[in-house]
Short mmCIF file of C-alpha atoms in Angstrom, two decimals:
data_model
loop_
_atom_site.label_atom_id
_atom_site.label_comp_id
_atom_site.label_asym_id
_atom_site.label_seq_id
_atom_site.Cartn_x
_atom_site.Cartn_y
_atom_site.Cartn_z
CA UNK A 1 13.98 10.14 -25.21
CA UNK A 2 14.92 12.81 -22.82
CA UNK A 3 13.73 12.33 -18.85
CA UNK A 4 10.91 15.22 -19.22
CA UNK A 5 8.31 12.66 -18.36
CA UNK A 6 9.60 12.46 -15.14
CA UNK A 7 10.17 15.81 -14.64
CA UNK A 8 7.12 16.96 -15.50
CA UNK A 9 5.18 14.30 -13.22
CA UNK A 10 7.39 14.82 -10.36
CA UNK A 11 6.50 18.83 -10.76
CA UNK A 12 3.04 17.65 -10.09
CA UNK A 13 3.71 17.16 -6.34
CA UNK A 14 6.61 19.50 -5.50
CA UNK A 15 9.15 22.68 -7.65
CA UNK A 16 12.54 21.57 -9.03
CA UNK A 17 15.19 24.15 -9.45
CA UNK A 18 17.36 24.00 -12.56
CA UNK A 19 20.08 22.62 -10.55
CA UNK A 20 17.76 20.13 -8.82
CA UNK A 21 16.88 18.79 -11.91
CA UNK A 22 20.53 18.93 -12.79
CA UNK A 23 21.39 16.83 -9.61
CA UNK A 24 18.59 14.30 -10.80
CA UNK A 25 19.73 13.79 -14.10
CA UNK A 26 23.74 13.06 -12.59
CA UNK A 27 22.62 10.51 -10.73
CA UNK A 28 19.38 8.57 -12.86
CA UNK A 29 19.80 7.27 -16.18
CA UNK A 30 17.30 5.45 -18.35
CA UNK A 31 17.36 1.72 -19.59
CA UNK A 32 15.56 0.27 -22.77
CA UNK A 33 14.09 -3.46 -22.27
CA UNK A 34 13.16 -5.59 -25.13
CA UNK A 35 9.78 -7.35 -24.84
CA UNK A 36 9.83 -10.30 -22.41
CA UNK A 37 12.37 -9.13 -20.35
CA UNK A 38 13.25 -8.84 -16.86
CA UNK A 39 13.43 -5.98 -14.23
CA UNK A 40 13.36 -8.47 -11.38
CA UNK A 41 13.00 -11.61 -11.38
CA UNK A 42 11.56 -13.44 -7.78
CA UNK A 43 14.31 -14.55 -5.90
CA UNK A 44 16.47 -11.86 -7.08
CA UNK A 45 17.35 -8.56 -5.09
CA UNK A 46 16.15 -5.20 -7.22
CA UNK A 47 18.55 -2.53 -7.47
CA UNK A 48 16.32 0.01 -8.93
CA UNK A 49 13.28 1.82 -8.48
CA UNK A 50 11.76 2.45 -12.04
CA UNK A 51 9.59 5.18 -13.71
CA UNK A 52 8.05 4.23 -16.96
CA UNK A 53 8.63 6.53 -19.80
CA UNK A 54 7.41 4.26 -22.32
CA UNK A 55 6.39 0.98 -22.62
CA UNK A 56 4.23 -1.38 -20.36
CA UNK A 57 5.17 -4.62 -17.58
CA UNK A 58 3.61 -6.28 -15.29
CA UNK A 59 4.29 -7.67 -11.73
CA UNK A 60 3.56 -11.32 -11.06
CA UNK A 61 4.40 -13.62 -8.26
CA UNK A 62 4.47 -17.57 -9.45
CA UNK A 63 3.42 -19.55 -6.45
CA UNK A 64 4.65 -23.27 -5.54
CA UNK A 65 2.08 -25.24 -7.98
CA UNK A 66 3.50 -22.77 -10.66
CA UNK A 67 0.91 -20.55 -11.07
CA UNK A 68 0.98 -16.52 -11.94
CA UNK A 69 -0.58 -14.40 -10.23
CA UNK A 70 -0.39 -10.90 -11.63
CA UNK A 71 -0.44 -7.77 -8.78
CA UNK A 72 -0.26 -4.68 -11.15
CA UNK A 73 0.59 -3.49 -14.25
CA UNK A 74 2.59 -0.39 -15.01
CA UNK A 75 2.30 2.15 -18.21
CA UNK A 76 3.83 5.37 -18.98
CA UNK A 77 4.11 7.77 -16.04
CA UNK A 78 3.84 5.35 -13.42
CA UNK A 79 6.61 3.07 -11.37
CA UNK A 80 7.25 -0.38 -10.97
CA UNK A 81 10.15 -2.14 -8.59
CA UNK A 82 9.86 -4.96 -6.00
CA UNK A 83 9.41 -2.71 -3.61
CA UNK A 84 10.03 -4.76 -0.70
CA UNK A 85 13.12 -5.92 -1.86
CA UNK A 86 14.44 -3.12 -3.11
CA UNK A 87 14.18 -1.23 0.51
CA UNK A 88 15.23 -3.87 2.29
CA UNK A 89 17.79 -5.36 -0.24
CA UNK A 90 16.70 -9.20 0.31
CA UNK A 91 15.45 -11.68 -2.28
CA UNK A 92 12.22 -10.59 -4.28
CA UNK A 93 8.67 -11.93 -3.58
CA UNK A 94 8.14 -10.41 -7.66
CA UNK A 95 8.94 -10.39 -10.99
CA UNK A 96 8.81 -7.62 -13.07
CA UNK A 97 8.72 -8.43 -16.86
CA UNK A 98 7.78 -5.86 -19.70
CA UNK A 99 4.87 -6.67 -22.04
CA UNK A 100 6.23 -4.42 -24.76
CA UNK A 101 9.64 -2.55 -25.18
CA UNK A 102 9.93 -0.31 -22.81
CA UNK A 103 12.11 2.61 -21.66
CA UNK A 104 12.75 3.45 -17.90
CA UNK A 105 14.23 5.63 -15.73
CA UNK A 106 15.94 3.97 -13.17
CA UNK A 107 16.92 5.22 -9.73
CA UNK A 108 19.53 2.76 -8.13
CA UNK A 109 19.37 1.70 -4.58
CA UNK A 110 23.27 3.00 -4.60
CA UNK A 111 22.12 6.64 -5.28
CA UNK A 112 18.18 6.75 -3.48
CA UNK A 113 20.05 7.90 -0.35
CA UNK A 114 22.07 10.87 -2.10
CA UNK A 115 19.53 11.65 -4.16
CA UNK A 116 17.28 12.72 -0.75
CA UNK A 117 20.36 13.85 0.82
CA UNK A 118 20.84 16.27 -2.12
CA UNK A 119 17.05 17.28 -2.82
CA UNK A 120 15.28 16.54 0.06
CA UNK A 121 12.15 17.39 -1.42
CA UNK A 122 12.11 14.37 -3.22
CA UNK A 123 10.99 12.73 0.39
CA UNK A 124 8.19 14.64 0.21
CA UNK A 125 7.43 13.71 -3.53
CA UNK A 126 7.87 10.05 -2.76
CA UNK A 127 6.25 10.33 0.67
CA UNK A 128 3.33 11.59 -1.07
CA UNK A 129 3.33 9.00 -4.31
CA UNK A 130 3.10 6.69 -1.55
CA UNK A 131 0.32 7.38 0.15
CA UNK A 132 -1.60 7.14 -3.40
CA UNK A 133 0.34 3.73 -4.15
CA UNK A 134 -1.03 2.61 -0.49
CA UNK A 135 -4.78 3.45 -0.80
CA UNK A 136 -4.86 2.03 -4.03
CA UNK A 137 -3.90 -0.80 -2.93
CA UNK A 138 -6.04 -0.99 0.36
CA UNK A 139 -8.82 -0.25 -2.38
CA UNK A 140 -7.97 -3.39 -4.16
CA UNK A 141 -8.06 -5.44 -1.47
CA UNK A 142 -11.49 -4.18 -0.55
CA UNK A 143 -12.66 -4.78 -3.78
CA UNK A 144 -11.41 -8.42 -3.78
CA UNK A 145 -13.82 -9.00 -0.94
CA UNK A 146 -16.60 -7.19 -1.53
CA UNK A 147 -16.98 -7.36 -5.58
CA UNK A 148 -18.30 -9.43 -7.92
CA UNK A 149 -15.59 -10.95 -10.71
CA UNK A 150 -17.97 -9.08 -12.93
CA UNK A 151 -17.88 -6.12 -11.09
CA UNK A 152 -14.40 -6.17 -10.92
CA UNK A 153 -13.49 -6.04 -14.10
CA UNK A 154 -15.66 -3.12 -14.81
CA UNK A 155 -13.84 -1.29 -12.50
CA UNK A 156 -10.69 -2.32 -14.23
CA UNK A 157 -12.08 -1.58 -17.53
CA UNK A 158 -13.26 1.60 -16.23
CA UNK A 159 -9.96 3.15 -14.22
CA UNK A 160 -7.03 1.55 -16.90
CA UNK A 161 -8.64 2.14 -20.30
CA UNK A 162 -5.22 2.15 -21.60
CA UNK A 163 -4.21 -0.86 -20.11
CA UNK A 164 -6.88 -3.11 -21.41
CA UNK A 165 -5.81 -2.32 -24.83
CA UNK A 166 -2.30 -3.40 -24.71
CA UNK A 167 -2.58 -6.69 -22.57
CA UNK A 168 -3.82 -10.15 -23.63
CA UNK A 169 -6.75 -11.08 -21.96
CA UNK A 170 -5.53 -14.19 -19.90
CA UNK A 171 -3.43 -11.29 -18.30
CA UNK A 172 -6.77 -9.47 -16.79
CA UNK A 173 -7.90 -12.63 -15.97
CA UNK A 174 -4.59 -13.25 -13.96
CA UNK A 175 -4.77 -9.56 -12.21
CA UNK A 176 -8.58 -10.24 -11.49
CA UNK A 177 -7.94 -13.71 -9.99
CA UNK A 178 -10.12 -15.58 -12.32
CA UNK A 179 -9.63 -17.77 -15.43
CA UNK A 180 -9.64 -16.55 -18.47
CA UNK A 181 -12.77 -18.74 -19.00
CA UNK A 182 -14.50 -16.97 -16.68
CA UNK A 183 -13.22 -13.77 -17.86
CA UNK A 184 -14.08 -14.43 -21.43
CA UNK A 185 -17.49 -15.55 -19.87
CA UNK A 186 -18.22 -12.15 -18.07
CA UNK A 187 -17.29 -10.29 -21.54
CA UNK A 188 -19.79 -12.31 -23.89
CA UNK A 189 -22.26 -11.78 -20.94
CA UNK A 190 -21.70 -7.86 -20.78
CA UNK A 191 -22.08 -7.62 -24.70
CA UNK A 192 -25.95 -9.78 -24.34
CA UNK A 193 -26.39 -6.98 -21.80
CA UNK A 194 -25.79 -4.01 -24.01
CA UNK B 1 0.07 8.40 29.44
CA UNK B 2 3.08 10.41 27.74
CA UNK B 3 3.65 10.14 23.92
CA UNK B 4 6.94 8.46 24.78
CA UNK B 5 6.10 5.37 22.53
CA UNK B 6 5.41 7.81 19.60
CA UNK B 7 8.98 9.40 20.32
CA UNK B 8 10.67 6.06 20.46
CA UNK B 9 8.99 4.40 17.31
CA UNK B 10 9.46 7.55 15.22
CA UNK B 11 13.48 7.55 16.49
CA UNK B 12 13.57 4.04 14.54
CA UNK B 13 13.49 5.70 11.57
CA UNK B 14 15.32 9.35 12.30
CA UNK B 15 17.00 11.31 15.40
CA UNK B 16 14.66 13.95 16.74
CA UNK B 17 16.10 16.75 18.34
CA UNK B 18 14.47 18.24 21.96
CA UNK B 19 13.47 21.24 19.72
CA UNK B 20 11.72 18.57 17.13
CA UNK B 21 9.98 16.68 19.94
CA UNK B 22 8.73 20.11 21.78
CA UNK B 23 7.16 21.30 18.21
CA UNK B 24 6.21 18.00 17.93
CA UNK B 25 4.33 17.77 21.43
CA UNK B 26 2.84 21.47 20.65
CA UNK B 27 1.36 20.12 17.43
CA UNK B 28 -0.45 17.14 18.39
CA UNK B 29 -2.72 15.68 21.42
CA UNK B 30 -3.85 12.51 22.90
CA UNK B 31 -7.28 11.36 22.54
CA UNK B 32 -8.50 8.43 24.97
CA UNK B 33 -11.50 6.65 23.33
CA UNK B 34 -14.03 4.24 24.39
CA UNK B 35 -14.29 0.43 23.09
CA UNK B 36 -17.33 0.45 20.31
CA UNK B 37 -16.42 3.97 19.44
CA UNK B 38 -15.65 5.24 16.09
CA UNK B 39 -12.70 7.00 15.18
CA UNK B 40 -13.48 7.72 11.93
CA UNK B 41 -17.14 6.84 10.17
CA UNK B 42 -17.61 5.62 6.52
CA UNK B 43 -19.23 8.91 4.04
CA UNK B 44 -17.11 11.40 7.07
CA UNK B 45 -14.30 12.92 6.05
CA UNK B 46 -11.16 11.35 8.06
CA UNK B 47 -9.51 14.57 9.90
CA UNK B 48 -6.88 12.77 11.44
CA UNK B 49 -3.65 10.07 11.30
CA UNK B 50 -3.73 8.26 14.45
CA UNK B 51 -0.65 6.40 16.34
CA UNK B 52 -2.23 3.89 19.03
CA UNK B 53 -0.30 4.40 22.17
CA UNK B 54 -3.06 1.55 24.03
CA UNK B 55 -5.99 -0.24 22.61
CA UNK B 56 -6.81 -2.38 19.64
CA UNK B 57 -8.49 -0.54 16.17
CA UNK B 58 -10.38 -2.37 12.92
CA UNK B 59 -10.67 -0.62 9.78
CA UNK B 60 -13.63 -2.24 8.17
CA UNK B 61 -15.56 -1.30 5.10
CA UNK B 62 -19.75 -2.29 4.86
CA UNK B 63 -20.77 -3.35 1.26
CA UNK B 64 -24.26 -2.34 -0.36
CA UNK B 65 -25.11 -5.99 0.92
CA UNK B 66 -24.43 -5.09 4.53
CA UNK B 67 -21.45 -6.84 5.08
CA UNK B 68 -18.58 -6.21 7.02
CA UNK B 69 -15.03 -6.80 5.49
CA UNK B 70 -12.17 -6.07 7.78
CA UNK B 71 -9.09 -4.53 5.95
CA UNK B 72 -7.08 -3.79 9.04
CA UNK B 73 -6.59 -4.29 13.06
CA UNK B 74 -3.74 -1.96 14.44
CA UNK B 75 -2.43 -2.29 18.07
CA UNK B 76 0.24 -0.17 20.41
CA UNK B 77 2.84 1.28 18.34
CA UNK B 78 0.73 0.83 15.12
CA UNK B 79 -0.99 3.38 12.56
CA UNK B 80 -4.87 3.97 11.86
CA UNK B 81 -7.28 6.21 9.75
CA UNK B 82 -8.79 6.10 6.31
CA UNK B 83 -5.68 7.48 4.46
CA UNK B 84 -7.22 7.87 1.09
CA UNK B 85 -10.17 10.47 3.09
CA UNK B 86 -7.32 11.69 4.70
CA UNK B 87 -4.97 12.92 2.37
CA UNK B 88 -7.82 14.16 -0.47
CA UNK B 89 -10.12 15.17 2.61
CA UNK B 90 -13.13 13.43 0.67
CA UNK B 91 -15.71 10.77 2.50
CA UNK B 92 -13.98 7.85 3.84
CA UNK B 93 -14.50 4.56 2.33
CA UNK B 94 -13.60 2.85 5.64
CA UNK B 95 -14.69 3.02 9.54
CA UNK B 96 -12.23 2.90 12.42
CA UNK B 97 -13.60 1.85 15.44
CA UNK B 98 -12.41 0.85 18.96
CA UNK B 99 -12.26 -3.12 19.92
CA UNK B 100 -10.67 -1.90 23.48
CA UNK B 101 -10.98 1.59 25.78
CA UNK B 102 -7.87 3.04 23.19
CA UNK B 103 -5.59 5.69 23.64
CA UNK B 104 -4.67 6.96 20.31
CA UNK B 105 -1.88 9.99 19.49
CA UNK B 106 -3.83 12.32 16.69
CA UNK B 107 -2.48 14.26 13.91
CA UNK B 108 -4.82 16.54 12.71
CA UNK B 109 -4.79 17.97 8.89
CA UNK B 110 -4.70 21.09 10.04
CA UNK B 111 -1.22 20.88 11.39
CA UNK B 112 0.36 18.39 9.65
CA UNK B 113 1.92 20.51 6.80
CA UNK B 114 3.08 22.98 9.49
CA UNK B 115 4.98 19.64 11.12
CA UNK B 116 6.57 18.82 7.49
CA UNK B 117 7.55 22.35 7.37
CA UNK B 118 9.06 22.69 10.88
CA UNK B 119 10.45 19.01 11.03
CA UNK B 120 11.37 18.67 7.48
CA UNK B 121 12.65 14.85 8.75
CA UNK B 122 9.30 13.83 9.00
CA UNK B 123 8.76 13.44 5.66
CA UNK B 124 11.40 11.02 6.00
CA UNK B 125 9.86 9.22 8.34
CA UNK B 126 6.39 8.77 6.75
CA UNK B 127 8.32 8.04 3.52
CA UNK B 128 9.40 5.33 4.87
CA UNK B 129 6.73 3.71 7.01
CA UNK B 130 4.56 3.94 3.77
CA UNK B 131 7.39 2.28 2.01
CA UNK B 132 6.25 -0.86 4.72
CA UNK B 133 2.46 -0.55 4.59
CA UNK B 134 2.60 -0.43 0.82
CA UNK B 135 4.68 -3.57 0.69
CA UNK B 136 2.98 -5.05 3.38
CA UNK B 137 -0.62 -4.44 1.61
CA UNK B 138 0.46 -5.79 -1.99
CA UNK B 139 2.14 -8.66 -0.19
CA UNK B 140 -1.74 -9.47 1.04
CA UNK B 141 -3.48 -9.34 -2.48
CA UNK B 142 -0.98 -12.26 -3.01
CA UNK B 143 -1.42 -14.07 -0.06
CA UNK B 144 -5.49 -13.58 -1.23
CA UNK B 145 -4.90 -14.98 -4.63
CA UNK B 146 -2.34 -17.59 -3.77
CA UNK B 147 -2.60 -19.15 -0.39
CA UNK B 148 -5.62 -21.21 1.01
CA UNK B 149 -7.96 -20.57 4.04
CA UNK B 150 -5.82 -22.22 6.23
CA UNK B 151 -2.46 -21.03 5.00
CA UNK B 152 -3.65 -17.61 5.29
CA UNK B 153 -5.10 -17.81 8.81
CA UNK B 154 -2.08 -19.96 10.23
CA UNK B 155 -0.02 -16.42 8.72
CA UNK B 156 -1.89 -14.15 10.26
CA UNK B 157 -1.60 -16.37 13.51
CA UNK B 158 2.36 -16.15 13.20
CA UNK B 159 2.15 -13.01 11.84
CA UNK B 160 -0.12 -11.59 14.33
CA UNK B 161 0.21 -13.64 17.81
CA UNK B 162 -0.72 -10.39 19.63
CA UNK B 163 -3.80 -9.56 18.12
CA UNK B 164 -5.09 -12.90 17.55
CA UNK B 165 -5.94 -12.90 21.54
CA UNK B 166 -7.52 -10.10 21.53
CA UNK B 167 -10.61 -9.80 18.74
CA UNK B 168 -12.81 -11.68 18.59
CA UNK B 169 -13.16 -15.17 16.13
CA UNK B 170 -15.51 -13.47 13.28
CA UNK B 171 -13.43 -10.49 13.21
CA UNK B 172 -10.54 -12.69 12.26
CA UNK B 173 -12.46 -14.70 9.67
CA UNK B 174 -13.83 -11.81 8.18
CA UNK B 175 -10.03 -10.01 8.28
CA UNK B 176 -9.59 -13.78 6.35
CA UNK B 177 -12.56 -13.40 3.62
CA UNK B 178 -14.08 -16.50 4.88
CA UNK B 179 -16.78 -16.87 7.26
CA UNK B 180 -16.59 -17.88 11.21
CA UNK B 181 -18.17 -21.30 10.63
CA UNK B 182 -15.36 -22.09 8.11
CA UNK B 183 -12.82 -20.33 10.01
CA UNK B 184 -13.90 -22.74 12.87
CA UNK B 185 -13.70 -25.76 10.78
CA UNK B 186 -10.03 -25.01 10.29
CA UNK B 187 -8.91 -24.42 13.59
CA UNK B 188 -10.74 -27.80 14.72
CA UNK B 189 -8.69 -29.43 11.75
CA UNK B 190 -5.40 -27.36 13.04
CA UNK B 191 -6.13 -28.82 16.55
CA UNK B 192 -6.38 -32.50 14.84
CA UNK B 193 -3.36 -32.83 13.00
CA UNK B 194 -1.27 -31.52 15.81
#
């Protein structure tokens, strides 16, 4: 699989040159993970920043009584990392684990800094991807508060279509902080409804 | 009150030249507001990024029940608006209003692709404080899903010593997703066990 994916998203936000693009492709390279593998795991520091040309993980923090709790799931033509640890370069708070096989880009912490040396429009593509990655998450954590479980994951079902398809349900559950009791609760409930 | 502070906290991140600042300084203006004032107002579209050079902000969000739910405080040398109104220039989902008499730096829409384009750096520089706010936010949907009442408050204490003073008790607890009565119920416990 070639890296037009992430050409072509990029291109959404700001103009590559050939020899931009050129540049890119010197200094990325992409990775295939089997099912159940890792990206990062906690504890770990993560080296790359990854773009998802194929394939599907999730993010998950295990807390001290063991539990996961999933933050967010990525699909093709969207990132995943520990972000945290992967700009500061300490031990990650996440794990990143794919669902399916997948195939990633991967931009190593060793080349992010020549890469916006070299194009430094990519500071203004990531600048930008950022402040979309930061209201979506501001959203979610409005949406903890102020919405029902049910409510919640009708907005899930609603915005990631795609996503609900490929994951087992326990997984939603996880993502939605609920049990899967509950979750399997709110479905039989929303099919009485229909 | 000069922007000095702004100067300072954006020379963290890259070195502005005396040409920089002086574009910088002819592109942007200080705004003093009064405590109870709004900066921004839910359904409005948000018009400007604001750097708080004095005061105390919450960015709060009122559900179809009426109820507040605080997402944010910022203080001196901290960031406020309703980013996602911002940057699409659609109705905000949040208010920003005044908890002190605030003096607050403002970057208007209107200029701030003119300041990417003559201070190219400053993408830089917003790349990478969004790099912290977006790791800082999904680091709170964890803390939601994982930590109890108390853990969570005694963070935002340690976290937070600053602000904690200054806002009052509900604010916090609401900030918490809890309400003041249970909020006070912990602190009573905090005071027993020490």
């Amino acid at each position: 699989m070639t890296i037009q994916p992430l050409i072509d998203y990029i291109q959404r936000f700001v103009t590559l040159t050939d020899q931009d693009i050129e540049i890119l492709q010197s200094k990325i390279f992409v990775r295939n993970y089997l099912k159940g593998q890792y990206i990062v795991q906690q504890g770990d520091i993560c080296r790359y920043e990854c773009f998802v040309l194929k394939g599907c993980t999730k993010t998950f923090y295990i807390d001290q009584e063991g539990q996961e709790h999933i933050v967010m799931f990525s699909i093709e033509d969207w990132w995943t990392s520990d972000m945290g640890s992967f700009i500061t370069q300490t031990p990650a708070d996440f794990n990143v684990q794919c669902l399916e096989n997948s195939e990633l880009v991967m931009f190593s912490y060793d080349i992010i800094e020549d890469l916006y040396r070299e194009i430094p429009k990519l500071e203004r593509f990531f600048r930008q991807i950022l402040e979309r990655a930061f209201v979506a998450s501001q959203k979610r954590i409005v949406r903890n508060f102020s919405l029902t479980a049910k409510e919640q994951y009708l907005y899930f079902r609603e915005q990631y279509p795609l996503i609900e398809q490929r994951i087992p349900q326990y997984m939603i559950a996880s993502y939605l902080g609920i049990t899967k009791e509950f979750l399997s609760k709110i479905k039989s409930q929303l099919i009485l409804e229909q």
